Coordinates of C-alpha atoms in Angstrom, one line a residue:
Chain A
X20 CA 0.1 -0.2 0.0
X21 CA 1.7 3.0 -0.8
X22 CA 2.5 5.8 1.7
X23 CA 2.3 9.1 0.0
X24 CA -0.8 9.0 -3.1
X25 CA -1.0 12.2 -5.1
X26 CA -3.7 11.9 -7.5
X27 CA -4.0 14.8 -10.3
X28 CA -2.2 17.5 -7.7
X29 CA -2.1 20.8 -9.4
X30 CA -1.7 24.3 -8.6
X31 CA -2.4 27.2 -10.1
X32 CA -1.3 30.9 -8.7
X33 CA -3.4 34.1 -10.5
X34 CA -0.7 36.7 -11.2
X35 CA -0.7 40.2 -12.0
X36 CA -2.6 43.5 -11.1
X37 CA -5.8 42.6 -11.1
X38 CA -4.8 38.6 -10.6
X39 CA -6.1 37.8 -13.7
X40 CA -3.7 35.9 -15.4
X41 CA -2.5 32.5 -14.3
X42 CA 0.4 30.4 -13.4
X43 CA 0.9 26.7 -13.6
X44 CA 3.3 26.2 -10.3
X45 CA 2.7 22.5 -10.9
X46 CA 0.7 20.8 -14.2
X47 CA -1.3 17.8 -12.9
X48 CA 0.5 14.4 -12.3
X49 CA 0.4 10.9 -10.3
X50 CA 2.8 9.7 -8.1
X51 CA 3.2 7.2 -5.3
X52 CA 6.0 6.6 -2.8
X53 CA 5.6 3.3 -1.0
X54 CA 6.8 2.5 2.8
X55 CA 9.9 2.2 3.7
X56 CA 11.2 4.1 0.5
X57 CA 13.7 7.1 0.7
X58 CA 11.9 9.2 -2.0
X59 CA 14.2 11.6 -4.1
X60 CA 12.3 14.7 -5.6
X61 CA 14.7 16.3 -8.2
X62 CA 14.5 19.3 -10.2
X63 CA 16.2 22.5 -10.5
X64 CA 15.2 26.0 -8.9
X65 CA 11.7 26.9 -9.5
X66 CA 10.4 23.2 -10.7
X67 CA 7.9 22.9 -8.5
X68 CA 9.4 20.8 -5.4
X69 CA 8.6 23.1 -2.8
X70 CA 5.5 23.5 -4.1
X71 CA 4.8 19.6 -3.6
X72 CA 5.8 19.3 -0.6
X73 CA 3.9 22.2 0.6
X74 CA 0.7 20.8 -1.0
X75 CA 1.3 17.9 0.9
X76 CA 1.7 19.7 4.1
X77 CA -1.5 21.7 3.8
X78 CA 0.9 24.9 3.6
X79 CA -1.0 25.8 0.6
X80 CA -4.1 24.2 -1.5
X81 CA -4.2 22.2 -4.2
X82 CA -6.0 23.9 -7.8
X83 CA -7.6 20.1 -9.0
X84 CA -6.6 16.7 -7.4
X85 CA -6.2 15.3 -4.3
X86 CA -3.3 13.7 -1.9
X87 CA -3.0 11.2 0.8
X88 CA -0.3 10.1 3.0
X89 CA -1.2 7.1 4.9
X90 CA -4.4 6.9 3.7
X91 CA -5.4 10.0 4.9
X92 CA -6.1 12.9 2.6
X93 CA -4.3 16.2 3.3
X94 CA -6.7 18.0 4.6
X95 CA -7.4 15.3 7.0
X96 CA -5.5 17.5 10.3
X97 CA -5.1 14.2 11.8
X98 CA -2.6 13.1 9.3
X99 CA -0.1 15.8 10.7
X100 CA 0.6 13.6 13.5
X101 CA 2.4 11.1 11.5
X102 CA 4.1 13.0 9.9
X103 CA 7.5 15.4 10.3
X104 CA 8.9 18.2 8.0
X105 CA 12.3 19.7 7.3
X106 CA 11.5 23.0 5.7
X107 CA 13.6 24.8 3.0
X108 CA 16.2 26.9 4.2
X109 CA 14.1 26.2 8.3
X110 CA 14.1 29.4 10.6
X111 CA 12.7 28.9 14.1
X112 CA 12.1 31.1 17.0
X113 CA 15.2 32.7 17.6
X114 CA 14.6 33.5 21.0
X115 CA 14.3 30.7 22.3
X116 CA 17.3 27.5 23.0
X117 CA 17.2 24.1 21.0
X118 CA 16.0 22.7 24.4
X119 CA 13.1 25.4 24.4
X120 CA 12.3 25.0 20.6
X121 CA 11.8 20.9 20.6
X122 CA 10.0 21.5 23.9
X123 CA 7.4 23.1 22.4
X124 CA 7.1 21.6 19.5
X125 CA 7.0 18.5 21.4
X126 CA 3.7 19.8 23.3
X127 CA 2.7 20.6 20.4
X128 CA 2.9 17.0 18.5
X129 CA 0.6 15.8 21.4
X130 CA 3.6 13.9 22.7
X131 CA 3.3 12.2 26.6
X132 CA 5.0 14.8 29.2
X133 CA 6.4 11.8 30.6
X134 CA 10.1 10.9 28.7
X135 CA 9.7 14.0 26.7
X136 CA 12.6 15.7 28.1
X137 CA 14.4 12.2 27.6
X138 CA 13.7 12.1 24.0
X139 CA 14.4 15.7 23.5
X140 CA 18.2 14.7 24.4
X141 CA 18.0 11.7 22.3
X142 CA 17.4 13.6 19.5
X143 CA 19.4 16.3 20.4
X144 CA 22.6 14.4 20.5
X145 CA 21.3 12.2 17.2
X146 CA 21.6 15.5 15.2
X147 CA 25.3 16.6 17.0
X148 CA 23.3 19.1 19.2
X149 CA 23.6 17.8 22.2
X150 CA 26.1 20.3 23.5
X151 CA 24.2 23.2 22.5
X152 CA 20.7 22.4 24.0
X153 CA 21.1 25.3 26.2
X154 CA 22.1 27.9 23.6
X155 CA 19.8 30.9 22.4
X156 CA 19.6 29.4 18.2
X157 CA 19.7 33.2 17.4
X158 CA 23.1 32.2 17.7
X159 CA 23.5 29.2 16.1
X160 CA 24.8 28.5 12.5
X161 CA 23.5 27.9 9.4
X162 CA 24.4 24.0 10.2
X163 CA 23.8 24.1 13.4
X164 CA 19.9 25.9 12.6
X165 CA 19.6 22.8 9.8
X166 CA 21.1 20.5 12.4
X167 CA 17.4 21.8 14.9
X168 CA 15.4 21.5 11.4
X169 CA 16.3 17.6 11.6
X170 CA 15.4 17.2 15.3
X171 CA 12.2 19.1 14.9
X172 CA 11.4 16.6 12.0
X173 CA 12.0 13.6 13.7
X174 CA 11.2 14.4 17.5
X175 CA 8.1 12.5 17.4
X176 CA 9.3 10.1 15.6
X177 CA 6.6 10.3 12.6
X178 CA 6.3 7.6 10.1
X179 CA 6.8 10.2 7.0
X180 CA 9.3 12.9 6.5
X181 CA 9.7 15.2 4.0
X182 CA 12.6 17.2 3.8
X183 CA 13.0 20.1 1.5
X184 CA 17.1 20.8 0.3
X185 CA 18.0 19.1 3.7
X186 CA 21.7 19.0 2.6
X187 CA 21.4 22.8 1.6
X188 CA 23.6 24.5 4.5
X189 CA 25.7 21.4 5.8
X190 CA 29.0 21.6 5.7
X191 CA 30.3 17.8 3.7
X192 CA 30.9 16.4 7.0
X193 CA 27.6 17.2 8.1
X194 CA 26.1 16.3 5.1
X195 CA 27.6 12.7 5.3
X196 CA 26.1 12.8 8.8
X197 CA 22.5 13.0 7.7
X198 CA 23.2 10.8 4.9
X199 CA 23.8 8.2 7.4
X200 CA 21.1 9.3 9.4
X201 CA 18.6 8.9 6.6
X202 CA 20.3 5.0 6.7
X203 CA 19.0 4.9 10.1
X204 CA 15.2 6.5 9.7
X205 CA 14.8 4.0 6.3
X206 CA 16.3 1.0 8.2
X207 CA 13.9 2.2 11.2
X208 CA 10.6 1.7 8.3
X209 CA 10.3 5.0 7.8
X210 CA 9.9 6.8 4.7
X211 CA 12.0 9.3 3.5
X212 CA 10.8 12.1 0.8
X213 CA 13.5 14.6 0.0
X214 CA 14.0 17.5 -2.4
X215 CA 17.4 18.1 -3.6
X216 CA 19.7 19.2 -6.1
X217 CA 22.7 16.9 -5.2
X218 CA 22.1 14.2 -7.5
X219 CA 25.3 12.3 -5.4
X220 CA 23.5 12.5 -2.5
X221 CA 20.6 11.1 -4.3
X222 CA 21.6 8.7 -6.1
X223 CA 23.4 7.2 -2.8
X224 CA 20.1 7.2 -0.6
X225 CA 17.4 7.0 -2.7
X226 CA 15.1 4.0 -4.0
X227 CA 13.5 6.2 -6.5
X228 CA 13.3 9.4 -7.9
X229 CA 11.0 12.0 -9.6
X230 CA 12.5 14.2 -12.2
X231 CA 10.4 18.0 -12.1
X232 CA 11.3 20.4 -14.8
X233 CA 9.1 23.7 -14.6
X234 CA 6.3 22.1 -12.8
X235 CA 6.0 19.0 -14.7
X236 CA 6.7 15.1 -13.8
X237 CA 9.5 14.2 -16.5
X238 CA 10.3 11.0 -14.9
X239 CA 9.7 8.6 -11.9
X240 CA 11.7 5.5 -11.8
X241 CA 14.3 3.2 -9.2
X242 CA 17.2 5.0 -9.2
X243 CA 18.6 1.3 -10.6
X244 CA 16.8 1.2 -13.6
X245 CA 17.4 4.6 -14.3
X246 CA 21.1 4.1 -14.2
X247 CA 21.0 1.3 -16.2
X248 CA 23.0 0.2 -19.2
X249 CA 23.7 3.0 -21.5
X250 CA 23.9 1.4 -24.6
X251 CA 27.9 1.3 -25.1
X252 CA 31.4 -0.1 -23.9
X253 CA 34.4 1.5 -22.9
X254 CA 37.4 -0.3 -24.4
X255 CA 41.1 0.4 -23.0
X256 CA 44.0 -0.8 -25.0
X257 CA 47.7 -0.3 -24.6
X258 CA 49.3 1.6 -28.1
X259 CA 48.1 3.6 -30.6
X260 CA 44.5 4.4 -31.9
X261 CA 44.0 2.5 -35.3
X262 CA 43.0 4.5 -38.6
X263 CA 39.8 1.5 -38.6
X264 CA 38.7 2.1 -35.3
X265 CA 38.2 5.6 -35.2
X266 CA 34.8 5.8 -37.1
X267 CA 33.1 3.5 -34.7
X268 CA 34.2 5.8 -31.5
X269 CA 31.8 7.6 -29.7
X270 CA 34.6 9.1 -27.1
X271 CA 38.2 9.2 -27.4
X272 CA 41.3 9.8 -24.9
X273 CA 44.5 9.0 -24.7
X274 CA 46.8 9.0 -22.1
X275 CA 50.2 7.9 -22.4
X276 CA 50.6 4.3 -24.5
X277 CA 46.7 3.8 -22.8
X278 CA 43.9 4.9 -25.2
X279 CA 40.9 4.9 -23.8
X280 CA 37.7 4.4 -26.6
X281 CA 34.0 4.2 -26.0
X282 CA 32.0 2.5 -29.2
X283 CA 28.1 1.4 -29.3
X284 CA 27.3 -2.1 -27.9
X285 CA 26.7 -3.5 -31.4
X286 CA 30.0 -2.6 -32.7
X287 CA 31.7 -4.2 -29.6
X288 CA 32.6 -7.2 -31.6
X289 CA 34.0 -5.2 -34.5
X290 CA 36.0 -2.8 -32.4
X291 CA 37.8 -6.1 -30.7
X292 CA 38.5 -7.3 -34.1
X293 CA 40.4 -4.5 -35.0
X294 CA 42.3 -4.5 -32.1
X295 CA 43.4 -7.9 -32.0
X296 CA 44.6 -7.0 -36.3
X297 CA 46.2 -4.5 -35.1
X298 CA 47.8 -6.6 -32.6
X299 CA 47.2 -4.2 -29.6
X300 CA 46.7 -5.7 -25.9
X301 CA 43.1 -4.5 -24.5
X302 CA 43.6 -3.9 -21.2
X303 CA 39.7 -3.6 -20.1
X304 CA 36.3 -4.0 -22.0
X305 CA 33.6 -2.5 -19.5
X306 CA 29.8 -1.6 -19.8
X307 CA 28.5 2.3 -19.7
X308 CA 26.1 2.7 -17.2
X309 CA 23.8 6.5 -17.4
X310 CA 24.6 8.4 -14.1
X311 CA 21.3 9.8 -12.3
X312 CA 23.1 13.0 -13.5
X313 CA 23.0 12.0 -17.1
X314 CA 19.4 10.9 -17.2
X315 CA 18.4 14.5 -14.7
X316 CA 19.9 16.5 -17.5
X317 CA 18.4 14.7 -20.3
X318 CA 14.7 15.2 -18.4
X319 CA 15.6 18.9 -17.7
X320 CA 16.9 20.0 -20.6
X321 CA 14.7 18.1 -22.8
X322 CA 11.2 19.6 -24.5
X323 CA 10.6 15.7 -25.3
X324 CA 7.4 14.6 -23.8
X325 CA 8.1 12.7 -20.1
X326 CA 9.1 9.8 -20.0
X327 CA 7.8 7.7 -17.6
X328 CA 10.2 4.6 -16.3
X329 CA 8.4 3.1 -13.6
X330 CA 6.3 4.7 -11.8
Chain B
X11 CA -4.1 22.5 25.0
X12 CA -2.3 23.1 22.3
X13 CA -4.2 26.7 22.7
X14 CA -2.6 27.2 25.9
X15 CA 0.9 26.1 24.1
X16 CA 0.9 28.6 21.3
X17 CA -0.1 31.3 24.0
X18 CA 2.4 30.5 26.4
X19 CA 4.9 30.6 23.8
X20 CA 3.5 34.1 22.4
X21 CA 3.7 34.8 26.1
X22 CA 7.6 33.9 26.5
X23 CA 8.5 35.8 23.2
X24 CA 6.8 39.3 24.0
X25 CA 8.6 38.5 27.1
X26 CA 12.0 38.1 25.7
X27 CA 11.1 40.9 24.0
X28 CA 12.6 44.4 24.8
X29 CA 9.6 46.3 23.3
X30 CA 7.3 44.8 25.8
X31 CA 9.7 46.4 28.6
X32 CA 10.5 50.2 27.3
X33 CA 6.4 51.1 27.4
X34 CA 6.5 50.0 31.0
X35 CA 9.3 51.6 31.8
X36 CA 7.7 55.1 29.9
X37 CA 5.3 54.8 31.6
X38 CA 6.8 54.6 35.3
X39 CA 9.0 58.1 33.6
X40 CA 5.6 59.4 32.5
X41 CA 3.6 58.3 36.5
X42 CA 7.3 60.2 37.8
X43 CA 6.4 63.0 35.7
X44 CA 2.5 63.4 37.0
X45 CA 3.9 63.0 40.3
X46 CA 6.1 66.4 39.4
X47 CA 3.6 68.0 37.7
X48 CA 1.0 67.2 40.3
X49 CA 3.3 69.1 42.7
X50 CA 3.4 72.1 41.0
X51 CA -0.7 72.1 40.3
X52 CA -2.2 73.0 43.4
X53 CA -4.7 71.1 45.1
X54 CA -5.2 69.2 41.4
X55 CA -2.8 67.0 41.5
X56 CA -5.1 64.2 41.3
X57 CA -6.7 65.4 38.7
X58 CA -3.4 65.3 36.6
X59 CA -1.9 62.1 37.9
X60 CA -4.3 60.4 36.9
X61 CA -5.7 62.4 33.5
X62 CA -1.2 61.4 32.9
X63 CA -1.2 58.0 34.5
X64 CA -4.5 56.9 32.1
X65 CA -3.4 58.1 29.3
X66 CA 0.0 56.8 29.5
X67 CA -1.4 53.6 30.5
X68 CA -3.8 54.0 26.5
X69 CA -0.6 55.1 24.6
X70 CA 2.0 52.4 25.6
X71 CA -0.9 50.0 25.6
X72 CA -1.9 50.2 22.2
X73 CA 1.5 50.7 20.6
X74 CA 2.7 47.5 22.3
X75 CA -0.8 45.5 21.6
X76 CA -0.1 46.9 17.8
X77 CA 3.7 46.5 17.4
X78 CA 3.0 42.7 18.8
X79 CA -0.4 42.1 17.3
X80 CA 0.4 42.7 13.6
X81 CA 3.7 40.5 14.0
X82 CA 2.2 37.8 15.8
X83 CA 0.7 36.1 12.2
X84 CA 2.5 37.9 9.5
X85 CA 6.0 38.2 11.0
X86 CA 5.6 34.4 11.5
X87 CA 4.5 33.8 7.6
X88 CA 7.7 36.0 6.7
X89 CA 10.3 34.0 8.3
X90 CA 8.3 30.8 7.4
X91 CA 8.2 29.7 11.2
X92 CA 4.8 29.0 11.0
X93 CA 6.0 25.9 8.6
X94 CA 7.1 23.9 11.3
X95 CA 4.3 24.6 13.4
X96 CA 1.2 23.8 11.1
X97 CA 3.2 20.6 9.8
X98 CA 2.5 19.3 13.4
X99 CA -1.1 18.1 14.8
X100 CA -2.2 22.2 14.9
X101 CA -5.5 23.6 13.1
X102 CA -5.3 27.2 11.7
X103 CA -8.1 28.2 14.5
X104 CA -5.9 27.0 17.3
X105 CA -3.2 28.8 15.9
X106 CA -4.8 32.3 15.8
X107 CA -6.3 32.3 19.2
X108 CA -3.3 30.9 21.0
X109 CA -1.4 33.8 19.5
X110 CA -4.5 36.1 21.2
X111 CA -4.5 34.4 24.1
X112 CA -1.2 35.1 24.5
X113 CA -0.5 38.8 23.6
X114 CA -4.0 39.5 25.6
X115 CA -2.5 37.8 28.6
X116 CA 0.9 39.9 28.2
X117 CA -1.3 42.9 27.8
X118 CA -3.1 42.3 30.3
X119 CA 0.3 41.9 33.0
X120 CA 1.1 45.0 31.4
X121 CA -1.7 46.9 31.9
X122 CA -1.8 45.7 35.1
X123 CA 1.3 46.8 36.4
X124 CA 1.0 49.9 34.8
X125 CA -2.1 50.3 37.1
X126 CA -1.0 49.6 39.9
X127 CA 1.9 52.0 39.1
X128 CA -0.2 54.4 38.7
X129 CA -2.0 53.6 42.0
X130 CA 1.3 53.9 43.5
X131 CA 1.7 57.5 42.6
X132 CA -1.8 58.7 43.6
X133 CA -1.3 57.1 46.7
X134 CA 2.3 59.3 46.9
X135 CA 0.3 62.7 46.1
X136 CA -2.9 62.0 48.4
X137 CA -1.6 59.4 51.1
X138 CA -4.3 56.9 51.4
X139 CA -6.8 54.7 49.6
X140 CA -10.1 56.0 48.7
X141 CA -13.2 55.1 47.5
X142 CA -12.7 56.6 44.2
X143 CA -9.1 54.4 43.4
X144 CA -11.9 51.4 42.9
X145 CA -13.3 53.7 39.6
X146 CA -9.3 54.2 38.5
X147 CA -9.0 50.7 38.3
X148 CA -12.4 50.4 36.6
X149 CA -10.8 52.9 33.9
X150 CA -7.8 51.1 33.7
X151 CA -9.9 47.7 33.0
X152 CA -11.6 49.9 30.1
X153 CA -8.5 50.5 28.3
X154 CA -8.0 46.9 28.8
X155 CA -11.1 46.1 27.0
X156 CA -9.5 48.1 24.2
X157 CA -6.9 47.2 23.9
X158 CA -8.5 43.3 23.5
X159 CA -9.9 44.6 21.1
X160 CA -6.7 46.8 19.5
X161 CA -5.4 43.4 19.8
X162 CA -8.0 41.6 17.8
X163 CA -8.0 43.8 15.1
X164 CA -4.0 43.6 14.7
X165 CA -3.9 39.9 14.8
X166 CA -7.4 40.2 12.0
X167 CA -5.2 42.4 9.5
X168 CA -1.9 40.6 9.7
X169 CA -3.3 37.7 8.7
X170 CA -3.9 39.0 5.0
X171 CA -1.5 41.9 5.2
X172 CA 2.3 42.8 6.2
X173 CA 3.0 44.1 9.7
X174 CA 3.5 47.9 8.2
X175 CA 0.0 48.1 6.9
X176 CA -1.5 46.2 9.7
X177 CA -0.2 48.6 12.2
X178 CA -1.8 51.5 10.1
X179 CA -4.8 49.7 9.6
X180 CA -5.1 48.9 13.3
X181 CA -4.2 52.3 14.7
X182 CA -6.7 54.4 12.1
X183 CA -9.4 51.9 13.5
X184 CA -8.4 52.8 17.3
X185 CA -8.1 56.3 16.4
X186 CA -11.5 56.4 14.5
X187 CA -12.9 54.2 17.0
X188 CA -12.4 57.0 20.0
X189 CA -14.8 59.5 17.7
X190 CA -17.2 56.6 17.0
X191 CA -19.6 58.4 18.3
X192 CA -19.6 61.5 16.8
X193 CA -19.2 59.7 13.1
X194 CA -22.5 57.5 13.4
X195 CA -24.1 60.7 14.1
X196 CA -22.9 62.3 11.2
X197 CA -23.6 59.0 8.9
X198 CA -27.7 59.2 10.3
X199 CA -28.2 62.4 9.0
X200 CA -27.6 61.2 5.5
X201 CA -30.1 59.7 2.9
X202 CA -29.7 56.5 0.4
X203 CA -27.8 53.7 0.2
X204 CA -24.7 55.6 0.9
X205 CA -26.2 56.8 4.2
X206 CA -27.1 53.2 5.0
X207 CA -23.3 52.1 3.7
X208 CA -22.0 54.8 5.9
X209 CA -24.0 53.7 9.2
X210 CA -22.8 49.9 8.4
X211 CA -19.3 51.0 8.5
X212 CA -19.6 53.2 11.9
X213 CA -20.9 50.2 12.9
X214 CA -17.8 47.6 11.9
X215 CA -15.3 50.2 13.2
X216 CA -15.2 49.6 17.6
X217 CA -16.7 52.0 19.3
X218 CA -14.6 53.4 22.3
X219 CA -16.5 56.6 22.8
X220 CA -18.1 54.7 25.8
X221 CA -14.5 53.9 26.9
X222 CA -13.5 57.1 27.6
X223 CA -13.9 57.8 31.4
X224 CA -10.9 59.1 32.7
X225 CA -12.5 62.7 32.6
X226 CA -14.7 62.0 34.7
X227 CA -12.8 59.5 37.3
X228 CA -10.1 61.9 37.7
X229 CA -13.1 64.3 38.8
X230 CA -13.8 61.2 40.9
X231 CA -17.6 60.5 39.7
X232 CA -18.2 57.1 40.1
X233 CA -18.7 54.4 37.1
X234 CA -22.2 53.2 36.5
X235 CA -22.3 49.3 37.3
X236 CA -24.2 48.7 34.1
X237 CA -21.6 50.8 32.0
X238 CA -19.1 47.9 32.9
X239 CA -21.5 45.3 32.5
X240 CA -21.9 47.1 28.6
X241 CA -18.9 47.6 28.2
X242 CA -17.9 43.7 29.4
X243 CA -20.1 42.8 27.3
X244 CA -19.3 45.2 23.6
X245 CA -15.5 44.2 24.3
X246 CA -16.0 40.9 24.2
X247 CA -18.5 40.4 21.3
X248 CA -16.7 42.5 19.1
X249 CA -13.4 40.8 20.1
X250 CA -15.1 37.0 19.8
X251 CA -16.2 38.3 16.0
X252 CA -12.7 40.2 15.1
X253 CA -11.6 36.8 15.7
X254 CA -14.1 34.3 14.1
X255 CA -13.2 36.7 10.7
X256 CA -9.1 36.4 11.3
X257 CA -9.7 32.3 11.6
X258 CA -11.7 32.8 8.8
X259 CA -9.2 35.2 6.7
X260 CA -6.3 32.2 8.2
X261 CA -7.6 29.6 7.1
X262 CA -8.0 30.3 3.8
X263 CA -4.2 32.2 3.5
X264 CA -2.0 30.2 1.4
X265 CA 1.3 30.4 3.0
X266 CA 3.9 30.5 -0.2

């Protein structure tokens, strides 16, 4: 059963002086996210990622379509008890200390008074802020605020987490710690839906990703499918680059006596025959796999109709 | 419970905000000035202290109500602190109600302290409490009722406009509210749909005419129990209606 079901969700804003013009922030799309998945929501700035998350959080209202989380409509206030949310570039009440802020959120989340203090200590430790619990948030750096944001998102042990650009503002160590935290949350059975620009993180963490561009869903699929076989092979051999080989090569790179050439998979046998005839020793032969970056660029730079890989 | 949690947080924010302390300090200074003026105003010290004291309580109370009230929702939207609150099991009406209760509590404590300062000043110029002092406290109570209405209006405007505009609207209505009775009299003299529109508009704005009892109290006049009841019911009803409008406006507000 899907944990998040988006059914033809669409968002249009009225713009202009008399609000007569319509701007499509999000074109109707359908998407399902399953329990225990780490789902990456990718797309350039202005693609509609934050709008989607705001719609799911009930901060803005859909122009058409609907969505359900854990079987409850997004308009149902009960659903929020099971959700954790980290907004993009979070800002908190800066007159409070980290502990006071978490105490406030714990009360709003309806957490029992008994065990609240212990849970706050646990999450502060988990995000690496146990030494700054009594510091006013106005003295926190951007990275520390991001950590507080994560702490409040996981505080009430939610089943589904929405993280909007969670890596933003974190240094490399912080990013690594966040990746580990997301992996831990997945191991605990949580569903994590996060938006990011950082494709390496998405590739390392996500079970599935969706690519959004200009408010349209361009593709959805399992990362292993998207970064699959590219239909090309890479050959590395020692010596020169034979003339007969050149028409077959899609890419060539010569480094010292090593030649690296990429040929279409169909031309693999012919390329090897040329090397054998020229007595050039083959060092390696590797199938080329598409990176998530290539897939992302293909989806966001082309005007071709959206490609459905596997919903 | 949620409303109280938000109210406590609002109170704590206001208490840690310097804007709350400065009016109290200024009110004390004003009362001190009143004492000085009282000493040079032979025979009317008490009147001068009451008039200046009540004016100071009103002035600083309105400033706090508008400054803090207009920022209650608008600032949370601008700074996006609201996102993490509304993503929890918190309904929008609970947020508005909690913010109002928190600020109303702050204003009550602030106004109460200023009222006590005024009583202390009165004690200084005329030793020993008199029965007329009770009417001074009723006058402070009327001011607090006015602040409650101004606070509700500031909250309403902050749900759909910027803090600056909300402040301008709230202050304008506070000023107009003090002339509401005169405006109603003028509106009654018209005719046709313009007349009906103007009469309607004057009834939509708060009517503070019956709350201004400072001059009478300064002269030792008593306040009728019926007026206390009337003003209490009017303030609670008006504030309740304004809060309902604020909740409706906020329910439809998109947090972009």
